[in-house]
Amino acid sequence: MSATPDSKTSEHQTIAEAFLQFIGAHRLIFCLIVSLIEGTVAALCVLIVSFCYHAFILDVEPQTFRWTIYLTFAALTGTIYGGSAAAACSRFLDYGRQTNTALPSSVVQWTGAFATVLFLAFLSGSVAEFSRVSLTSAYLLGIPVLIATRNLVRSISTNRIRSGELALQKVAVIGKRIDVVGFLLNGHLSRFGYRLTNVLYIDDIADRDGMPDEERLSTFAADSVQLGASYVIFVGDGFSLQKLQPIVSALQRFALNFAYAPVTKTAPLNLVDVVAIGPNNALRFMRKPLSDAGVFVKRAMDIVLSAIGLVVLAPSFLIIAAIIHLDSPGPAFFRQARRGFNGEVFMIWKFRTMTVMENGAIRQAVRGDIRVTKVGRILRALSIDELPQLINVFFGEMSLVGPRPHAVSHDNELSSQLATYANRQRIKPGITGWAQVHGFRGATLTMEMLEGRTSHDLYYIDNWSVFLDVWIMILTVFSASARKNAV
């Protein structure tokens, strides 16, 4: 029996609604779609204007038009502009409302993208192949087109957010029951692009002195991470500020934004900034180490470089594995449980360098350790034993650069010795890191070594940038400090 037109229309509407719900639940995907739309419009501006100038002004035949160089210029310009559009979209979603104008960001980003590609053309010696009039026209005509495109996208997005169809921010809320209920009832978060993941009432976990149980707080934070919350909002009055310290301590090891939404006016506080959570103003005490754009760029770099490394080093891996097997009995590769991002445990890959393969209560290797094999000593000195971790990087368990992960038993021990040590888990662990290139590697036998490693790792987290990652990778290869204390 054939479907009627009404049933087909209903089916198409259902698919469209499901697609919108999927996009509305994934902030990164939404930003990438916006990036694709705006980047495509930017590329078409370059290509169409350039072709029209040559075809209608210079009377150039379509088959003689230099399609290759103009397509390349358009694609590069669109890609760069699209990337900046994704970052702008992420900032827009943080506020959940339309701004008065998109003029400053769109014009600056369009100018930057155009100038970057022109500079690349100059460096490659191909800038003379382009028509100056066509490129100038494309740039000038692109300004109103891209402003209109961005404002249209944001206007549509704002309407979708107001109707509750787009809920791209997930938040968890904690506080006294009466304060939390009032915050949720008066906030109308769904109309500002927010979805509630979970709630914790301080009344249910407080002791006789009114202080919250830190273990319950940590469990709540872990659940919030699993549910995809980007913010944990503490709702309270001025008196509740005195009890924020245990909450901050319990949440600090997780990659979460922690913000305070006052019920009443409070005295000035030391805080990161003030963020808009729907119509409410919330004080943010912690910021996620990486923005959405930063996470995307860092992950893209990890995937590309780790894939290249695995392909290029595959023959070397086979040779090293054979040498290890000939040197001592046992497998060539070794896997061990390590604590990583947000405290999650993963299995790390390494070349086997010892006669033992411990994975429980583990004793850290020290200089002259008799458990290290002859070949293993060389591999460890040159850090070659860490190269299989490119597998962990490729699958997203690690990053090329970040705090070095420790075995779970070591991690628990070091966390008990230094309160801020667990804060290293706010970012993915790395094959190399800021601490390692400054000589803080190997066993942490003293409090000075532990504090030095932790302070360097926390500095990296607070000051992350793509350029810092690249600089650390360069230092890892060429700096003598990076091989200091290798055992």
XYZ file of C-alpha atoms in Angstrom:
487
model
C 0.000 0.000 0.000
C 1.507 3.333 -1.066
C 1.939 6.158 1.425
C -0.386 9.135 1.129
C 1.021 12.675 0.660
C -0.096 13.555 4.192
C 1.786 10.588 5.691
C 4.926 11.453 3.727
C 4.722 15.044 4.918
C 4.272 13.863 8.510
C 7.263 11.524 8.169
C 9.453 14.325 6.798
C 8.356 16.613 9.629
C 9.229 13.924 12.181
C 12.694 13.458 10.681
C 13.241 17.225 10.620
C 12.130 17.561 14.255
C 14.422 14.693 15.303
C 17.326 16.339 13.476
C 16.641 19.675 15.177
C 16.461 17.962 18.575
C 19.806 16.241 17.894
C 21.451 19.549 16.955
C 19.792 21.249 19.891
C 21.385 18.780 22.291
C 24.944 19.112 20.954
C 26.585 22.504 21.217
C 29.743 21.593 19.289
C 27.763 20.146 16.363
C 25.627 23.285 16.239
C 28.719 25.519 16.173
C 30.248 23.376 13.413
C 27.061 23.672 11.326
C 27.116 27.452 11.753
C 30.805 27.390 10.816
C 30.015 25.399 7.661
C 27.218 27.786 6.646
C 29.192 30.989 7.179
C 32.399 29.516 5.744
C 30.553 28.385 2.607
C 29.011 31.829 2.144
C 32.460 33.429 2.520
C 33.977 31.057 -0.056
C 31.131 31.696 -2.505
C 31.590 35.449 -2.129
C 35.180 35.156 -3.323
C 34.455 32.713 -6.125
C 31.247 34.251 -7.522
C 32.458 37.863 -7.455
C 35.800 36.921 -9.039
C 34.123 34.873 -11.772
C 31.547 37.566 -12.516
C 34.265 40.207 -12.807
C 36.251 38.106 -15.285
C 33.177 36.955 -17.230
C 31.230 40.204 -17.502
C 33.885 42.919 -17.174
C 36.937 41.316 -18.778
C 34.844 39.127 -21.117
C 36.793 35.979 -20.193
C 35.323 32.655 -21.320
C 34.346 30.278 -18.470
C 36.722 27.551 -19.698
C 39.675 29.961 -19.624
C 38.881 31.291 -16.143
C 41.574 30.293 -13.631
C 39.327 28.030 -11.605
C 42.091 26.267 -9.658
C 43.728 29.298 -8.056
C 40.433 31.059 -7.312
C 38.868 27.873 -5.909
C 41.918 27.430 -3.675
C 41.748 31.054 -2.509
C 38.008 30.767 -1.860
C 38.336 27.457 0.006
C 41.136 28.722 2.271
C 39.313 31.974 2.996
C 36.080 30.107 3.746
C 37.845 27.624 6.016
C 39.579 30.311 8.082
C 36.461 32.468 8.309
C 34.361 29.414 9.178
C 36.704 28.530 12.038
C 36.411 32.006 13.508
C 32.635 31.843 13.002
C 32.512 28.691 15.157
C 34.347 30.505 17.962
C 31.990 33.486 17.627
C 29.006 31.127 17.744
C 30.293 29.570 20.957
C 30.605 33.010 22.567
C 27.106 33.900 21.385
C 25.660 30.745 22.949
C 27.303 31.570 26.279
C 24.857 34.464 26.589
C 21.876 32.735 24.995
C 20.632 35.904 23.355
C 21.036 37.947 20.207
C 23.396 40.906 20.352
C 22.541 44.248 18.785
C 24.898 43.815 15.841
C 27.348 41.302 14.433
C 29.353 44.061 12.703
C 32.566 44.056 14.764
C 33.238 40.319 14.870
C 32.185 39.456 11.329
C 34.126 42.311 9.725
C 37.258 41.673 11.775
C 37.152 37.924 11.081
C 36.474 38.448 7.351
C 39.373 40.894 7.132
C 41.653 38.535 9.028
C 40.758 35.538 6.860
C 41.212 37.511 3.637
C 44.526 38.995 4.763
C 45.845 35.604 5.878
C 45.167 33.964 2.516
C 46.640 36.944 0.657
C 49.780 36.624 2.763
C 50.001 32.899 1.987
C 49.618 33.701 -1.712
C 52.436 36.240 -1.392
C 54.712 33.699 0.301
C 53.991 31.077 -2.369
C 54.743 33.583 -5.153
C 51.280 33.245 -6.703
C 49.804 36.602 -5.664
C 50.500 38.063 -9.137
C 48.133 35.509 -10.696
C 45.120 37.105 -9.025
C 43.218 40.130 -10.250
C 43.468 42.913 -7.690
C 40.126 44.356 -8.761
C 38.319 41.029 -8.421
C 39.737 40.332 -4.954
C 39.077 43.870 -3.749
C 35.504 43.635 -5.035
C 35.028 40.241 -3.366
C 36.273 41.618 -0.066
C 34.088 44.750 -0.138
C 30.945 42.964 -1.323
C 31.583 40.170 1.177
C 31.249 42.545 4.137
C 27.480 43.227 3.878
C 26.773 39.655 2.746
C 28.561 38.110 5.736
C 27.080 40.609 8.200
C 23.613 39.761 6.911
C 24.362 36.017 7.043
C 25.585 36.122 10.625
C 22.707 38.262 11.813
C 20.240 35.958 10.061
C 21.797 32.852 11.641
C 21.782 34.464 15.076
C 18.231 35.744 14.701
C 16.993 32.258 13.791
C 19.062 30.741 16.617
C 17.669 33.244 19.116
C 14.087 32.450 18.117
C 14.796 28.717 18.435
C 16.351 29.264 21.851
C 13.407 31.375 23.046
C 10.993 28.655 21.954
C 12.996 26.016 23.820
C 13.970 24.088 20.673
C 17.671 24.811 21.165
C 19.043 23.923 24.584
C 22.780 23.848 23.995
C 24.013 24.540 27.517
C 23.697 21.926 30.248
C 23.829 22.996 33.886
C 23.724 21.312 37.275
C 22.423 23.194 40.315
C 23.352 22.914 43.990
C 22.045 24.793 47.034
C 19.380 24.804 49.703
C 16.111 23.319 48.516
C 14.119 26.541 48.787
C 16.822 28.551 46.973
C 17.222 25.998 44.162
C 13.483 25.734 43.580
C 13.170 29.522 43.419
C 16.123 29.762 41.021
C 14.645 27.174 38.665
C 11.077 28.496 38.795
C 12.047 32.137 38.272
C 14.884 31.548 35.827
C 13.034 30.013 32.880
C 16.359 28.513 31.803
C 14.909 26.617 28.845
C 14.052 29.918 27.152
C 17.714 30.912 27.287
C 19.179 27.735 25.848
C 19.846 25.836 29.096
C 18.945 22.324 30.192
C 19.066 21.038 33.760
C 21.086 17.824 34.207
C 20.935 17.176 37.950
C 20.311 18.871 41.305
C 21.882 18.489 44.745
C 20.226 19.918 47.840
C 22.659 21.042 50.529
C 19.980 20.291 53.130
C 20.317 16.572 52.367
C 24.110 16.317 52.728
C 24.916 18.833 55.477
C 26.203 17.804 58.919
C 25.101 19.283 62.223
C 27.245 22.378 61.605
C 25.690 22.887 58.216
C 28.843 21.882 56.300
C 28.266 19.711 53.189
C 29.750 16.229 52.863
C 32.696 16.444 50.410
C 32.340 12.846 49.203
C 28.717 13.469 48.214
C 29.826 16.682 46.491
C 32.492 14.812 44.494
C 29.945 12.197 43.440
C 27.573 14.952 42.358
C 30.358 16.603 40.303
C 31.288 13.303 38.652
C 27.630 12.700 37.767
C 27.426 16.233 36.322
C 30.434 15.529 34.082
C 28.899 12.257 32.883
C 25.620 14.027 32.076
C 27.473 16.635 30.004
C 27.004 19.654 32.286
C 29.276 22.593 31.487
C 28.293 24.570 34.600
C 27.646 23.745 38.234
C 25.617 26.603 39.713
C 25.591 27.186 43.456
C 22.471 29.075 44.515
C 22.539 30.739 47.914
C 22.342 33.887 50.023
C 25.177 35.908 51.520
C 25.503 33.601 54.525
C 26.080 30.603 52.229
C 29.313 32.147 50.964
C 31.050 31.002 54.131
C 30.372 27.404 53.128
C 31.602 27.598 49.534
C 35.172 26.472 50.250
C 34.412 22.744 50.702
C 32.297 22.844 47.527
C 35.112 24.461 45.530
C 37.606 21.925 46.895
C 35.395 18.984 45.953
C 34.728 20.239 42.396
C 38.201 21.545 41.576
C 39.520 18.295 40.121
C 36.826 18.237 37.423
C 36.763 20.198 34.147
C 33.658 22.173 35.100
C 32.684 25.820 35.324
C 31.595 26.577 38.882
C 29.438 29.662 39.348
C 27.583 31.290 42.206
C 24.076 32.675 41.734
C 23.259 34.912 44.707
C 19.762 34.905 46.115
C 20.343 38.288 47.743
C 22.895 41.068 47.315
C 26.305 40.079 48.617
C 29.626 41.695 49.365
C 32.299 41.785 46.600
C 34.125 38.498 46.081
C 37.302 37.251 44.455
C 35.988 35.532 41.338
C 36.788 34.800 37.702
C 33.939 36.788 36.193
C 30.186 37.148 36.054
C 28.286 34.949 33.620
C 24.688 35.069 32.458
C 22.762 31.903 33.288
C 19.504 32.706 31.601
C 18.245 35.985 33.105
C 20.339 35.407 36.259
C 23.793 36.776 37.025
C 26.123 34.112 38.420
C 29.599 34.568 39.885
C 32.100 32.169 38.323
C 34.869 30.928 40.605
C 36.419 28.486 38.123
C 36.605 28.319 34.345
C 37.021 25.231 32.210
C 40.674 25.133 31.125
C 39.793 25.103 27.415
C 36.971 26.805 25.549
C 34.910 24.809 23.041
C 37.058 26.221 20.242
C 40.214 25.340 22.195
C 39.032 21.755 22.735
C 38.275 21.422 19.019
C 41.652 22.833 17.899
C 43.647 20.766 20.403
C 41.775 17.576 19.520
C 42.182 18.192 15.780
C 45.919 18.675 16.256
C 46.112 15.494 18.348
C 44.306 13.396 15.743
C 46.332 14.656 12.785
C 49.769 14.494 14.417
C 49.189 11.170 16.200
C 47.918 9.570 12.976
C 50.968 10.817 11.071
C 53.244 9.634 13.876
C 51.729 6.157 13.995
C 52.057 5.725 10.224
C 55.619 7.056 10.034
C 56.847 5.207 13.129
C 55.137 1.862 12.408
C 58.326 0.248 10.964
C 60.350 1.521 13.947
C 57.754 0.090 16.334
C 58.209 -3.352 14.771
C 62.004 -3.163 15.072
C 61.886 -1.963 18.680
C 59.351 -4.651 19.574
C 61.653 -7.330 18.105
C 64.655 -5.991 20.055
C 62.667 -5.959 23.314
C 61.531 -9.526 22.714
C 65.130 -10.667 22.072
C 66.482 -8.815 25.118
C 64.156 -10.326 27.721
C 61.171 -12.684 27.858
C 57.719 -11.161 27.767
C 55.546 -9.052 25.484
C 56.945 -6.013 23.688
C 54.103 -3.754 24.757
C 52.875 -3.028 28.254
C 49.502 -1.650 29.355
C 48.809 -0.134 32.742
C 45.871 1.605 34.415
C 46.399 5.360 34.714
C 44.199 8.149 35.998
C 43.372 10.718 33.346
C 40.933 13.457 32.389
C 38.315 14.213 35.078
C 39.717 11.342 37.147
C 38.716 8.644 34.657
C 40.917 5.537 34.512
C 42.313 4.391 31.158
C 44.875 1.843 29.976
C 48.094 3.458 28.804
C 50.324 1.952 26.079
C 54.105 1.715 26.545
C 57.017 -0.330 25.323
C 57.955 -2.808 28.051
C 61.151 -1.654 29.736
C 61.102 -3.804 32.884
C 61.218 -7.451 33.802
C 57.923 -6.997 35.681
C 54.524 -5.746 34.533
C 52.866 -4.380 37.678
C 49.358 -2.980 37.560
C 48.268 -2.700 41.153
C 50.410 -1.562 44.067
C 53.348 -0.247 42.059
C 56.799 0.944 43.059
C 58.029 3.869 40.978
C 61.188 3.311 38.942
C 64.322 5.034 40.263
C 67.809 5.534 38.871
C 69.669 2.195 38.780
C 66.466 0.179 39.267
C 67.330 -3.517 38.778
C 63.895 -4.169 37.264
C 64.780 -2.110 34.172
C 66.160 -4.180 31.288
C 69.247 -3.235 29.259
C 67.198 -2.207 26.256
C 64.616 -0.625 28.545
C 67.244 1.658 30.059
C 68.020 3.082 26.615
C 64.361 3.421 25.705
C 63.565 5.242 28.940
C 66.565 7.578 28.643
C 65.415 8.673 25.193
C 61.690 8.566 26.132
C 61.109 6.125 23.269
C 59.103 3.894 25.590
C 56.361 6.556 25.614
C 55.826 6.589 21.826
C 53.072 3.901 21.789
C 50.948 6.423 23.685
C 50.237 7.929 20.279
C 47.552 5.228 20.256
C 45.994 6.734 23.397
C 46.198 10.186 21.831
C 44.530 9.058 18.608
C 41.608 7.512 20.519
C 41.157 10.587 22.721
C 42.338 9.192 26.063
C 45.401 11.441 26.069
C 46.740 14.515 24.319
C 50.171 15.093 22.812
C 50.803 17.726 25.491
C 49.465 17.752 29.030
C 50.250 16.654 32.592
C 51.824 13.199 32.697
C 49.399 10.553 34.039
C 50.427 8.366 36.940
C 49.401 4.870 37.936
C 46.172 4.863 39.944
C 47.872 3.818 43.194
C 50.523 6.549 42.789
C 47.874 9.088 41.935
C 45.909 8.317 45.095
C 49.060 8.566 47.201
C 50.222 11.855 45.671
C 46.731 13.360 45.971
C 46.793 12.670 49.692
C 50.194 14.371 50.009
C 49.326 17.549 48.081
C 45.774 18.933 47.926
C 46.228 20.668 44.554
C 47.746 17.624 42.835
C 44.351 16.275 41.697
C 43.638 19.581 39.927
C 45.903 18.343 37.118
C 42.978 16.162 36.024
C 41.118 19.190 34.630
C 42.790 18.611 31.269
C 43.751 15.500 29.288
C 47.086 13.927 30.260
C 49.880 14.164 27.707
C 52.880 12.292 26.343
C 54.966 15.329 27.265
C 54.234 18.437 29.300
C 55.407 21.745 30.709
C 56.720 20.015 33.840
C 58.685 17.437 31.829
C 60.508 19.980 29.656
C 61.576 21.729 32.874
C 63.114 18.564 34.298
C 60.233 17.437 36.525
C 59.954 13.855 35.356
C 60.637 10.418 36.788
C 59.899 9.462 40.379
C 58.478 12.086 42.753
C 60.508 11.183 45.818
C 60.363 14.498 47.682
C 57.690 17.104 48.412
C 59.771 19.648 46.487
C 59.648 17.476 43.351
C 55.909 16.906 43.780
C 55.182 20.613 44.261
C 57.418 21.549 41.315
C 55.713 19.123 38.958
C 52.246 20.144 40.112
C 52.900 23.887 39.876
C 54.247 23.535 36.332
C 51.278 21.408 35.275
C 48.803 23.892 36.758
C 50.619 26.748 35.020
C 50.155 24.920 31.721
C 46.438 24.402 32.408
C 45.898 28.069 33.279
C 47.896 29.371 30.297
C 47.117 26.859 27.559
C 47.405 27.909 23.931
C 48.221 26.191 20.643
C 51.527 28.056 20.582
C 52.422 26.760 24.051
C 51.690 23.186 22.905
C 53.923 23.626 19.857
C 56.699 25.161 21.986
C 56.555 22.265 24.469
C 56.826 19.728 21.622
C 59.865 21.584 20.261
C 61.492 21.654 23.713
C 60.750 17.947 24.176
C 62.885 17.150 21.136
C 65.679 19.699 21.466
C 65.953 20.704 25.149
C 68.376 18.870 27.440
C 66.083 19.590 30.399
C 63.438 17.360 28.860
C 65.724 14.356 29.369
C 66.798 15.356 32.861
C 65.990 12.840 35.613
C 65.117 10.098 33.082
C 65.389 6.656 34.676
